[in-house]
Tab-separated table of C-alpha atoms in Angstrom:
chain	number	residue	atom	x	y	z
K	1	UNK	CA	-1.873	-208.833	-56.567
K	2	UNK	CA	-1.385	-207.336	-60.041
K	3	UNK	CA	1.768	-207.968	-62.064
K	4	UNK	CA	3.856	-205.441	-63.993
K	5	UNK	CA	5.952	-206.208	-67.066
K	6	UNK	CA	8.414	-203.846	-68.743
K	7	UNK	CA	9.848	-204.710	-72.181
K	8	UNK	CA	13.217	-203.074	-72.845
K	9	UNK	CA	15.215	-202.830	-76.075
K	10	UNK	CA	18.895	-201.865	-75.867
K	11	UNK	CA	22.003	-201.919	-78.020
K	12	UNK	CA	23.017	-205.175	-76.313
K	13	UNK	CA	19.777	-207.102	-76.610
K	14	UNK	CA	16.240	-207.231	-75.196
K	15	UNK	CA	15.261	-207.573	-71.540
K	16	UNK	CA	11.993	-208.455	-69.824
K	17	UNK	CA	11.499	-206.966	-66.364
K	18	UNK	CA	8.684	-208.222	-64.116
K	19	UNK	CA	7.463	-207.267	-60.663
K	20	UNK	CA	4.367	-207.322	-58.492
K	21	UNK	CA	2.130	-204.292	-58.040
K	22	UNK	CA	4.391	-202.815	-55.337
K	23	UNK	CA	7.352	-202.642	-57.777
K	24	UNK	CA	9.824	-202.992	-54.909
K	25	UNK	CA	11.738	-205.894	-56.461
K	26	UNK	CA	12.240	-206.734	-60.106
K	27	UNK	CA	13.172	-209.931	-61.915
K	28	UNK	CA	15.323	-209.309	-65.004
K	29	UNK	CA	15.184	-211.844	-67.841
K	30	UNK	CA	17.742	-211.418	-70.597
K	31	UNK	CA	19.499	-210.426	-72.614
K	32	UNK	CA	17.511	-211.934	-75.462
K	33	UNK	CA	19.369	-211.669	-78.809
K	34	UNK	CA	22.576	-210.718	-76.993
K	35	UNK	CA	24.781	-208.370	-78.990
K	36	UNK	CA	21.969	-207.213	-81.291
K	37	UNK	CA	20.526	-203.706	-81.310
K	38	UNK	CA	16.852	-203.952	-80.374
K	39	UNK	CA	14.962	-200.933	-81.654
K	40	UNK	CA	11.606	-201.877	-80.134
K	41	UNK	CA	9.869	-204.582	-78.105
K	42	UNK	CA	6.083	-204.578	-77.755
K	43	UNK	CA	3.464	-206.979	-76.431
K	44	UNK	CA	-0.038	-207.502	-77.791
K	45	UNK	CA	-2.885	-205.995	-75.714
K	46	UNK	CA	-5.130	-208.815	-76.962
K	47	UNK	CA	-2.702	-211.634	-76.124
K	48	UNK	CA	0.030	-210.590	-73.644
K	49	UNK	CA	2.031	-213.734	-74.450
K	50	UNK	CA	2.455	-212.447	-78.012
K	51	UNK	CA	5.545	-210.221	-78.060
K	52	UNK	CA	7.285	-208.671	-81.078
K	53	UNK	CA	10.872	-207.420	-81.270
K	54	UNK	CA	12.747	-205.506	-83.965
K	55	UNK	CA	16.427	-206.433	-84.048
K	56	UNK	CA	18.978	-204.983	-86.416
K	57	UNK	CA	22.699	-204.932	-87.088
K	58	UNK	CA	24.968	-203.473	-89.741
K	59	UNK	CA	26.122	-206.999	-90.626
K	60	UNK	CA	22.933	-209.100	-90.607
K	61	UNK	CA	20.417	-206.352	-91.348
K	62	UNK	CA	16.832	-206.273	-90.068
K	63	UNK	CA	14.998	-209.193	-88.398
K	64	UNK	CA	11.513	-209.259	-86.857
K	65	UNK	CA	11.214	-211.746	-83.982
K	66	UNK	CA	7.990	-213.012	-82.408
K	67	UNK	CA	7.301	-214.879	-79.183
K	68	UNK	CA	4.035	-216.627	-78.323
K	69	UNK	CA	5.011	-217.559	-74.763
K	70	UNK	CA	5.863	-214.191	-73.217
K	71	UNK	CA	9.471	-214.149	-74.353
K	72	UNK	CA	10.661	-217.586	-73.283
K	73	UNK	CA	11.168	-218.662	-76.898
K	74	UNK	CA	11.356	-216.676	-80.147
K	75	UNK	CA	11.066	-217.259	-83.868
K	76	UNK	CA	11.854	-214.963	-86.820
K	77	UNK	CA	8.816	-214.023	-88.884
K	78	UNK	CA	8.389	-212.007	-92.068
K	79	UNK	CA	11.101	-209.528	-92.905
K	80	UNK	CA	10.152	-208.406	-96.418
K	81	UNK	CA	9.278	-204.684	-96.395
K	82	UNK	CA	8.664	-203.503	-99.943
K	83	UNK	CA	7.466	-199.998	-100.750
K	84	UNK	CA	4.344	-200.033	-102.892
K	85	UNK	CA	4.803	-198.917	-106.503
K	86	UNK	CA	7.680	-196.658	-107.553
K	87	UNK	CA	8.992	-195.199	-104.299
K	88	UNK	CA	10.295	-191.916	-105.732
K	89	UNK	CA	12.455	-189.599	-103.643
K	90	UNK	CA	12.472	-187.569	-100.449
K	91	UNK	CA	14.921	-184.834	-99.483
K	92	UNK	CA	18.336	-185.662	-98.094
K	93	UNK	CA	20.072	-183.715	-95.311
K	94	UNK	CA	21.389	-181.158	-97.795
K	95	UNK	CA	18.019	-180.750	-99.522
K	96	UNK	CA	18.871	-182.824	-102.611
K	97	UNK	CA	16.524	-185.628	-103.804
K	98	UNK	CA	17.267	-189.027	-102.269
K	99	UNK	CA	15.604	-192.354	-103.156
K	100	UNK	CA	13.433	-194.097	-100.568
K	101	UNK	CA	15.198	-197.183	-99.242
K	102	UNK	CA	14.275	-199.518	-96.408
K	103	UNK	CA	16.839	-199.667	-93.590
K	104	UNK	CA	15.206	-200.911	-90.371
K	105	UNK	CA	12.047	-201.110	-88.252
K	106	UNK	CA	11.875	-198.487	-85.511
K	107	UNK	CA	8.474	-199.236	-83.994
K	108	UNK	CA	6.113	-202.204	-83.692
K	109	UNK	CA	2.507	-201.619	-82.611
K	110	UNK	CA	0.167	-204.600	-82.161
K	111	UNK	CA	-3.528	-203.899	-82.662
K	112	UNK	CA	-5.519	-203.347	-79.436
K	113	UNK	CA	-8.443	-205.336	-80.874
K	114	UNK	CA	-7.115	-207.885	-83.412
K	115	UNK	CA	-4.618	-210.493	-82.212
K	116	UNK	CA	-2.990	-211.095	-85.619
K	117	UNK	CA	-2.697	-207.452	-86.727
K	118	UNK	CA	0.493	-205.502	-86.073
K	119	UNK	CA	1.908	-202.270	-87.535
K	120	UNK	CA	5.555	-201.400	-88.217
K	121	UNK	CA	7.104	-197.953	-88.535
K	122	UNK	CA	10.275	-198.061	-90.626
K	123	UNK	CA	13.195	-196.056	-91.934
K	124	UNK	CA	13.015	-194.551	-94.577
K	125	UNK	CA	9.703	-193.373	-93.178
K	126	UNK	CA	6.738	-195.563	-94.072
K	127	UNK	CA	3.999	-197.505	-92.303
K	128	UNK	CA	3.503	-201.244	-92.833
K	129	UNK	CA	0.746	-203.588	-91.644
K	130	UNK	CA	0.586	-207.339	-91.119
K	131	UNK	CA	-2.668	-209.232	-90.579
K	132	UNK	CA	-1.067	-212.650	-90.038
K	133	UNK	CA	1.075	-212.099	-86.974
K	134	UNK	CA	4.046	-210.544	-88.761
K	135	UNK	CA	4.616	-213.157	-91.465
K	136	UNK	CA	3.685	-210.856	-94.355
K	137	UNK	CA	3.828	-207.056	-94.548
K	138	UNK	CA	2.047	-204.570	-96.814
K	139	UNK	CA	2.748	-200.853	-96.939
K	140	UNK	CA	-0.002	-198.457	-95.848
K	141	UNK	CA	1.017	-196.351	-98.819
K	142	UNK	CA	-1.379	-193.453	-98.291
K	143	UNK	CA	0.983	-192.010	-95.677
K	144	UNK	CA	4.080	-191.825	-97.866
K	145	UNK	CA	1.934	-190.441	-100.686
K	146	UNK	CA	0.871	-187.504	-98.538
K	147	UNK	CA	1.498	-184.358	-100.552
K	148	UNK	CA	4.463	-183.401	-98.380
K	149	UNK	CA	6.267	-186.733	-98.815
K	150	UNK	CA	8.853	-185.552	-101.374
K	151	UNK	CA	9.829	-182.724	-98.972
K	152	UNK	CA	10.422	-184.967	-95.937
K	153	UNK	CA	13.959	-184.732	-94.582
K	154	UNK	CA	15.696	-186.960	-92.030
K	155	UNK	CA	16.371	-185.852	-88.473
K	156	UNK	CA	19.638	-186.587	-86.683
K	157	UNK	CA	18.643	-190.251	-86.310
K	158	UNK	CA	17.419	-190.676	-89.875
K	159	UNK	CA	14.063	-190.390	-91.661
K	160	UNK	CA	12.292	-192.715	-89.263
K	161	UNK	CA	8.680	-193.409	-88.363
K	162	UNK	CA	9.295	-193.824	-84.651
K	163	UNK	CA	5.819	-193.638	-83.051
K	164	UNK	CA	2.444	-195.271	-83.805
K	165	UNK	CA	-0.673	-194.605	-81.718
K	166	UNK	CA	-3.826	-196.677	-82.377
K	167	UNK	CA	-7.269	-195.643	-81.127
K	168	UNK	CA	-8.692	-198.631	-79.189
K	169	UNK	CA	-12.231	-197.322	-79.742
K	170	UNK	CA	-11.844	-196.814	-83.508
K	171	UNK	CA	-9.455	-199.113	-85.443
K	172	UNK	CA	-9.551	-196.747	-88.437
K	173	UNK	CA	-8.099	-193.871	-86.437
K	174	UNK	CA	-4.356	-193.659	-85.752
K	175	UNK	CA	-1.465	-191.225	-85.351
K	176	UNK	CA	2.147	-191.593	-86.473
K	177	UNK	CA	5.197	-189.413	-85.886
K	178	UNK	CA	8.126	-189.109	-88.271
K	179	UNK	CA	11.525	-187.544	-87.662
K	180	UNK	CA	11.700	-184.906	-88.964
K	181	UNK	CA	8.513	-184.700	-91.084
K	182	UNK	CA	6.017	-184.251	-88.248
K	183	UNK	CA	2.893	-185.947	-86.913
K	184	UNK	CA	0.107	-187.334	-89.110
K	185	UNK	CA	-3.435	-188.587	-88.423
K	186	UNK	CA	-5.784	-190.869	-90.339
K	187	UNK	CA	-9.454	-191.578	-89.681
K	188	UNK	CA	-10.028	-194.002	-92.559
K	189	UNK	CA	-7.559	-196.770	-91.794
K	190	UNK	CA	-4.629	-195.203	-93.600
K	191	UNK	CA	-6.135	-194.309	-96.970
K	192	UNK	CA	-5.717	-190.576	-96.357
K	193	UNK	CA	-3.647	-188.636	-93.834
K	194	UNK	CA	-3.683	-185.147	-92.335
K	195	UNK	CA	-0.700	-183.413	-90.876
K	196	UNK	CA	-1.160	-182.519	-87.196
K	197	UNK	CA	-1.621	-179.811	-86.099
K	198	UNK	CA	-1.569	-178.535	-89.656
K	199	UNK	CA	0.797	-176.187	-91.459
K	200	UNK	CA	2.700	-175.106	-88.350
K	201	UNK	CA	4.755	-171.928	-88.868
K	202	UNK	CA	8.505	-172.477	-88.870
K	203	UNK	CA	10.638	-171.159	-86.032
K	204	UNK	CA	9.479	-168.819	-83.273
K	205	UNK	CA	11.519	-169.231	-80.117
K	206	UNK	CA	9.153	-169.327	-77.126
K	207	UNK	CA	5.843	-170.887	-78.006
K	208	UNK	CA	2.644	-168.985	-78.522
K	209	UNK	CA	-0.105	-166.991	-76.862
K	210	UNK	CA	-3.510	-168.601	-76.334
K	211	UNK	CA	-6.302	-165.995	-76.348
K	212	UNK	CA	-9.572	-166.201	-74.370
K	213	UNK	CA	-11.503	-167.046	-77.558
K	214	UNK	CA	-9.146	-169.980	-78.267
K	215	UNK	CA	-7.142	-168.264	-81.012
K	216	UNK	CA	-3.423	-169.090	-81.166
K	217	UNK	CA	-0.811	-166.437	-81.950
K	218	UNK	CA	2.833	-167.268	-82.536
K	219	UNK	CA	5.909	-165.822	-84.157
K	220	UNK	CA	7.710	-167.183	-87.185
K	221	UNK	CA	11.395	-166.535	-87.764
K	222	UNK	CA	13.077	-165.138	-90.835
K	223	UNK	CA	14.341	-168.602	-91.739
K	224	UNK	CA	16.395	-167.494	-94.748
K	225	UNK	CA	17.534	-164.271	-96.385
K	226	UNK	CA	14.346	-164.040	-98.453
K	227	UNK	CA	12.053	-164.152	-95.422
K	228	UNK	CA	11.002	-161.525	-92.931
K	229	UNK	CA	9.904	-162.543	-89.472
K	230	UNK	CA	6.163	-162.424	-88.952
K	231	UNK	CA	3.235	-163.463	-86.759
K	232	UNK	CA	0.590	-166.042	-87.684
K	233	UNK	CA	-2.797	-166.754	-86.110
K	234	UNK	CA	-4.928	-169.886	-85.930
K	235	UNK	CA	-8.608	-169.968	-85.014
K	236	UNK	CA	-9.089	-173.733	-85.376
K	237	UNK	CA	-6.659	-175.100	-82.804
K	238	UNK	CA	-3.637	-175.075	-85.095
K	239	UNK	CA	-5.117	-176.998	-88.027
K	240	UNK	CA	-4.620	-174.006	-90.305
K	241	UNK	CA	-2.715	-170.749	-89.941
K	242	UNK	CA	-3.185	-167.253	-91.331
K	243	UNK	CA	-1.032	-165.604	-93.931
K	244	UNK	CA	1.984	-163.763	-92.510
K	245	UNK	CA	1.173	-160.730	-90.356
K	246	UNK	CA	4.191	-158.423	-90.475
K	247	UNK	CA	5.131	-156.200	-87.562
K	248	UNK	CA	8.005	-154.536	-89.479
K	249	UNK	CA	8.091	-153.610	-93.199
K	250	UNK	CA	9.229	-156.890	-94.801
K	251	UNK	CA	10.982	-155.244	-97.752
K	252	UNK	CA	13.189	-153.198	-95.436
K	253	UNK	CA	13.759	-155.372	-92.377
K	254	UNK	CA	14.263	-158.895	-91.148
K	255	UNK	CA	13.224	-160.031	-87.678
K	256	UNK	CA	13.419	-162.900	-85.212
K	257	UNK	CA	10.326	-162.897	-82.991
K	258	UNK	CA	10.746	-164.780	-79.737
K	259	UNK	CA	8.187	-164.464	-76.927
K	260	UNK	CA	4.541	-163.417	-77.155
K	261	UNK	CA	2.824	-162.782	-73.806
K	262	UNK	CA	-0.654	-161.561	-72.849
K	263	UNK	CA	-1.080	-158.601	-70.517
K	264	UNK	CA	-3.850	-158.358	-67.933
K	265	UNK	CA	-5.867	-156.020	-70.172
K	266	UNK	CA	-5.735	-158.482	-73.088
K	267	UNK	CA	-3.057	-156.749	-75.143
K	268	UNK	CA	-0.227	-158.866	-76.551
K	269	UNK	CA	3.469	-158.035	-76.243
K	270	UNK	CA	5.905	-159.439	-78.806
K	271	UNK	CA	9.681	-159.431	-78.396
K	272	UNK	CA	11.910	-159.561	-81.481
K	273	UNK	CA	15.387	-158.819	-82.754
K	274	UNK	CA	15.143	-156.552	-85.826
K	275	UNK	CA	17.785	-155.557	-88.368
K	276	UNK	CA	17.882	-153.955	-91.807
K	277	UNK	CA	18.104	-156.088	-94.901
K	278	UNK	CA	21.627	-156.392	-96.187
K	279	UNK	CA	23.153	-156.307	-92.702
K	280	UNK	CA	23.864	-160.012	-92.440
K	281	UNK	CA	22.264	-162.829	-90.459
K	282	UNK	CA	22.082	-163.932	-86.824
K	283	UNK	CA	24.025	-163.290	-84.617
K	284	UNK	CA	24.115	-159.708	-85.829
K	285	UNK	CA	25.991	-156.741	-84.314
K	286	UNK	CA	23.413	-154.370	-85.834
K	287	UNK	CA	20.287	-156.070	-84.483
K	288	UNK	CA	17.967	-153.969	-82.319
K	289	UNK	CA	16.083	-155.509	-79.402
K	290	UNK	CA	12.486	-154.344	-79.876
K	291	UNK	CA	9.022	-154.744	-78.356
K	292	UNK	CA	5.697	-154.596	-80.222
K	293	UNK	CA	2.152	-154.363	-78.851
K	294	UNK	CA	-1.126	-155.603	-80.367
K	295	UNK	CA	-4.559	-154.545	-79.110
K	296	UNK	CA	-6.577	-156.824	-81.430
K	297	UNK	CA	-5.298	-160.320	-80.708
K	298	UNK	CA	-2.266	-160.158	-82.982
K	299	UNK	CA	-4.059	-159.078	-86.155
K	300	UNK	CA	-2.181	-155.754	-86.244
K	301	UNK	CA	0.848	-154.473	-84.351
K	302	UNK	CA	1.886	-151.015	-83.217
K	303	UNK	CA	5.158	-149.276	-83.897
K	304	UNK	CA	8.162	-151.014	-82.412
K	305	UNK	CA	9.819	-149.772	-79.235
K	306	UNK	CA	13.608	-150.146	-78.997
K	307	UNK	CA	14.465	-151.450	-75.529
K	308	UNK	CA	18.141	-150.547	-75.630
K	309	UNK	CA	20.518	-148.761	-77.998
K	310	UNK	CA	22.371	-151.134	-80.284
K	311	UNK	CA	25.736	-150.009	-78.916
K	312	UNK	CA	24.622	-151.203	-75.444
K	313	UNK	CA	24.090	-154.732	-76.748
K	314	UNK	CA	21.938	-156.813	-79.055
K	315	UNK	CA	20.024	-160.114	-79.094
K	316	UNK	CA	16.458	-161.247	-79.654
K	317	UNK	CA	16.194	-163.160	-76.368
K	318	UNK	CA	14.423	-161.409	-73.475
K	319	UNK	CA	11.612	-162.178	-71.075
K	320	UNK	CA	9.447	-160.051	-68.804
K	321	UNK	CA	6.712	-160.076	-66.189
K	322	UNK	CA	3.926	-157.548	-65.748
K	323	UNK	CA	4.059	-155.738	-62.409
K	324	UNK	CA	0.942	-154.664	-60.440
K	325	UNK	CA	1.576	-151.093	-61.640
K	326	UNK	CA	1.352	-152.180	-65.283
K	327	UNK	CA	5.090	-151.666	-65.784
K	328	UNK	CA	7.060	-154.514	-67.399
K	329	UNK	CA	10.213	-155.876	-65.755
K	330	UNK	CA	12.676	-157.363	-68.264
K	331	UNK	CA	15.732	-159.585	-68.076
K	332	UNK	CA	17.735	-159.627	-71.313
K	333	UNK	CA	20.292	-161.924	-72.796
K	334	UNK	CA	22.675	-159.438	-74.423
K	335	UNK	CA	25.473	-159.938	-76.953
K	336	UNK	CA	28.360	-157.490	-77.298
K	337	UNK	CA	30.652	-157.153	-80.319
K	338	UNK	CA	33.736	-155.071	-79.426
K	339	UNK	CA	36.073	-154.513	-82.350
K	340	UNK	CA	39.121	-155.227	-80.194
K	341	UNK	CA	39.841	-157.834	-77.570
K	342	UNK	CA	38.558	-156.721	-74.199
K	343	UNK	CA	38.304	-158.179	-70.729
K	344	UNK	CA	35.045	-160.091	-70.344
K	345	UNK	CA	32.905	-158.955	-67.373
K	346	UNK	CA	32.390	-161.458	-64.522
K	347	UNK	CA	29.725	-164.017	-65.428
K	348	UNK	CA	29.860	-163.267	-69.166
K	349	UNK	CA	30.615	-165.928	-71.797
K	350	UNK	CA	32.794	-165.658	-74.895
K	351	UNK	CA	30.933	-166.141	-78.181
K	352	UNK	CA	33.790	-167.615	-80.224
K	353	UNK	CA	34.055	-167.591	-84.013
K	354	UNK	CA	33.141	-165.688	-86.124
K	355	UNK	CA	33.163	-163.068	-83.326
K	356	UNK	CA	36.307	-163.855	-81.285
K	357	UNK	CA	35.944	-160.642	-79.271
K	358	UNK	CA	32.216	-161.034	-78.708
K	359	UNK	CA	30.647	-162.043	-75.406
K	360	UNK	CA	27.197	-162.523	-73.883
K	361	UNK	CA	25.870	-161.441	-70.500
K	362	UNK	CA	22.647	-160.549	-68.664
K	363	UNK	CA	21.025	-157.119	-68.315
K	364	UNK	CA	17.732	-155.901	-66.855
K	365	UNK	CA	15.377	-152.969	-67.329
K	366	UNK	CA	11.890	-151.681	-66.616
K	367	UNK	CA	9.563	-150.613	-69.428
K	368	UNK	CA	7.130	-148.154	-67.886
K	369	UNK	CA	3.410	-147.945	-68.626
K	370	UNK	CA	2.964	-144.429	-69.999
K	371	UNK	CA	0.019	-142.599	-71.653
K	372	UNK	CA	-1.689	-145.794	-72.720
K	373	UNK	CA	1.547	-147.193	-74.130
K	374	UNK	CA	5.048	-147.823	-72.875
K	375	UNK	CA	8.430	-146.086	-72.608
K	376	UNK	CA	11.708	-147.879	-71.926
K	377	UNK	CA	13.760	-147.196	-68.817
K	378	UNK	CA	17.541	-147.478	-68.517
K	379	UNK	CA	19.213	-150.842	-69.046
K	380	UNK	CA	21.545	-152.035	-66.286
K	381	UNK	CA	23.737	-155.110	-65.732
K	382	UNK	CA	21.997	-158.014	-64.008
K	383	UNK	CA	24.011	-160.035	-61.468
K	384	UNK	CA	23.610	-163.422	-63.184
K	385	UNK	CA	26.090	-165.518	-65.140
K	386	UNK	CA	25.251	-165.880	-68.809
K	387	UNK	CA	22.863	-168.801	-69.321
K	388	UNK	CA	20.800	-169.025	-72.506
K	389	UNK	CA	17.249	-167.707	-72.819
K	390	UNK	CA	15.980	-165.972	-69.652
K	391	UNK	CA	12.678	-166.900	-67.981
K	392	UNK	CA	11.007	-164.371	-65.669
K	393	UNK	CA	7.943	-164.794	-63.431
K	394	UNK	CA	6.046	-162.639	-60.951
K	395	UNK	CA	5.023	-165.166	-58.304
K	396	UNK	CA	1.832	-164.968	-56.268
K	397	UNK	CA	4.060	-164.207	-53.266
K	398	UNK	CA	4.922	-160.801	-54.873
K	399	UNK	CA	8.520	-161.680	-55.675
K	400	UNK	CA	10.076	-161.834	-59.144
K	401	UNK	CA	11.869	-165.052	-60.097
K	402	UNK	CA	14.610	-165.470	-62.694
K	403	UNK	CA	15.167	-169.059	-63.927
K	404	UNK	CA	18.429	-170.212	-65.497
K	405	UNK	CA	20.797	-173.165	-65.485
K	406	UNK	CA	23.158	-171.354	-63.122
K	407	UNK	CA	20.426	-170.904	-60.494
K	408	UNK	CA	16.953	-169.624	-59.665
K	409	UNK	CA	17.024	-166.131	-58.142
K	410	UNK	CA	14.406	-163.905	-56.477
K	411	UNK	CA	13.998	-160.189	-55.952
K	412	UNK	CA	11.454	-158.306	-53.855
K	413	UNK	CA	12.642	-154.836	-54.932
K	414	UNK	CA	12.281	-154.958	-58.738
K	415	UNK	CA	15.830	-156.081	-59.362
K	416	UNK	CA	17.711	-153.796	-56.974
K	417	UNK	CA	18.922	-156.910	-55.131
K	418	UNK	CA	18.804	-160.579	-56.064
K	419	UNK	CA	19.184	-163.722	-53.935
K	420	UNK	CA	19.667	-167.261	-55.156
K	421	UNK	CA	17.200	-169.877	-53.925
K	422	UNK	CA	18.776	-172.930	-52.227
K	423	UNK	CA	17.702	-175.311	-54.980
K	424	UNK	CA	19.332	-176.464	-58.250
K	425	UNK	CA	19.164	-174.272	-61.314
K	426	UNK	CA	16.770	-175.029	-64.127
K	427	UNK	CA	17.390	-177.040	-67.269
K	428	UNK	CA	18.274	-175.238	-70.512
K	429	UNK	CA	15.718	-172.875	-72.094
K	430	UNK	CA	13.375	-173.038	-69.085
K	431	UNK	CA	9.647	-172.296	-69.034
K	432	UNK	CA	7.873	-171.891	-65.716
K	433	UNK	CA	4.303	-171.604	-64.437
K	434	UNK	CA	2.771	-171.253	-60.987
K	435	UNK	CA	-0.270	-173.433	-60.323
K	436	UNK	CA	-3.319	-172.319	-58.299
K	437	UNK	CA	-2.083	-174.343	-55.291
K	438	UNK	CA	1.171	-172.346	-55.241
K	439	UNK	CA	3.462	-174.960	-56.779
K	440	UNK	CA	5.922	-173.677	-59.354
K	441	UNK	CA	6.683	-176.026	-62.252
K	442	UNK	CA	9.770	-175.376	-64.389
K	443	UNK	CA	10.492	-177.391	-67.537
K	444	UNK	CA	13.596	-177.308	-69.726
K	445	UNK	CA	15.891	-179.648	-71.631
K	446	UNK	CA	19.304	-181.124	-70.985
K	447	UNK	CA	22.260	-179.847	-72.973
K	448	UNK	CA	22.486	-176.575	-74.845
K	449	UNK	CA	22.345	-175.592	-78.520
K	450	UNK	CA	23.686	-178.948	-79.696
K	451	UNK	CA	22.289	-180.523	-82.844
K	452	UNK	CA	19.308	-182.626	-81.776
K	453	UNK	CA	20.299	-186.206	-81.068
K	454	UNK	CA	24.032	-185.556	-80.625
K	455	UNK	CA	23.751	-185.454	-76.824
K	456	UNK	CA	21.124	-186.244	-74.217
K	457	UNK	CA	18.471	-183.536	-74.655
K	458	UNK	CA	15.748	-185.070	-72.543
K	459	UNK	CA	13.055	-182.850	-71.054
K	460	UNK	CA	13.395	-182.294	-67.305
K	461	UNK	CA	10.899	-180.913	-64.807
K	462	UNK	CA	11.389	-179.487	-61.334
K	463	UNK	CA	8.710	-178.481	-58.856
K	464	UNK	CA	8.928	-176.364	-55.718
K	465	UNK	CA	7.016	-173.966	-53.476
K	466	UNK	CA	8.103	-170.609	-52.119
K	467	UNK	CA	8.150	-169.930	-48.402
K	468	UNK	CA	8.186	-166.204	-47.672
K	469	UNK	CA	9.155	-164.812	-44.263
K	470	UNK	CA	9.786	-161.196	-43.193
K	471	UNK	CA	13.502	-161.766	-43.681
K	472	UNK	CA	13.867	-164.111	-46.638
K	473	UNK	CA	12.355	-166.229	-49.390
K	474	UNK	CA	13.033	-169.956	-49.348
K	475	UNK	CA	12.038	-172.857	-51.578
K	476	UNK	CA	11.080	-176.416	-50.802
């Protein structure tokens, strides 16, 4: 029977877990290097008895350990990681220049074809290679000399090269990922690198639309006061992106585009919060929730349609589904900014400073198909507690679903009544899809709008099916 081995690095040492193919019972060996933080442990695909470990501490610094007997015994190997040439600077958290300095090894990746070759991803971000089993290390300097290198900034965990993927069929092809500089690919063994998937537009809350011809269309936020929100298109799978395509006059307005969805007839619908220049930033009491339509794959956009008067509420976050009639059913996250303290409606959430009287809740509306375009219907309160970005789906069973952390609800009468399904709510910022076999997959992340890395923000998935009877809708 086959054997399974799991190599685990923790803040209290390294562990080796083994089991047979059934994985019913596990033998735990460790801790190795007790009391040391182990950033990574990895075995060689060529020689499974060859195992590398990266251990580090604030007192003793960085040490690379190697075992040639599957982890029974260990020996320190080379630990000299010198940047090639004059390292120069990258950007610090506040955008100021900061010198490159080696701190620790985040990732070790043995070659899938050469027993003595191993790669190391380090902080500050760089890639190193050893061809003698880890005794000596040389920087693969082409990566750090990528034209964007001086603009790299650290993520919450530092400027770290945390992932290395080697192509077992082509030793000259590899991918690396750097927090927070992005993902890079080389096809010449590290001499030159390309950013993947290219110059990705900044911001843009809810992904992108994929058109039948393969073109990608996504929104890009107004990331600072000099920007205006826009749309960009890619016709080469995201390697390159078009110049900004503005859906509002950029000299007069700023905008935060969020969702872009395709209608059955091929038109695109874009949701955005729009406000005049000079009226502050987000959140903004003078933002207007607007919808834009494109009939040419996002190359041009029609005049915006205000979905609710500003005094009824503002926010850029809404989602919709297209009904069989062609009408669009919306659920909105709505922010209110009363000038005086007022009682918060049931289910609403206080916004806090700098808007101590502000609160957020849910509302719903129908935008009616009309004379080849659309006209907005009245906006009414929705019976859901406030819960981040809404996600709306028209299921194959002809019921509308609303996904949120507080619960997953269904309606069979276009929002006149809602019923909660007897299953847990979604994770934060959910996205959902129904597969051809009827399964509904919903994906979101743990936590809320915390700074990345400050809390557990792992991605979670839930899967269920609807069971519709004459009296009710159930999930299993």
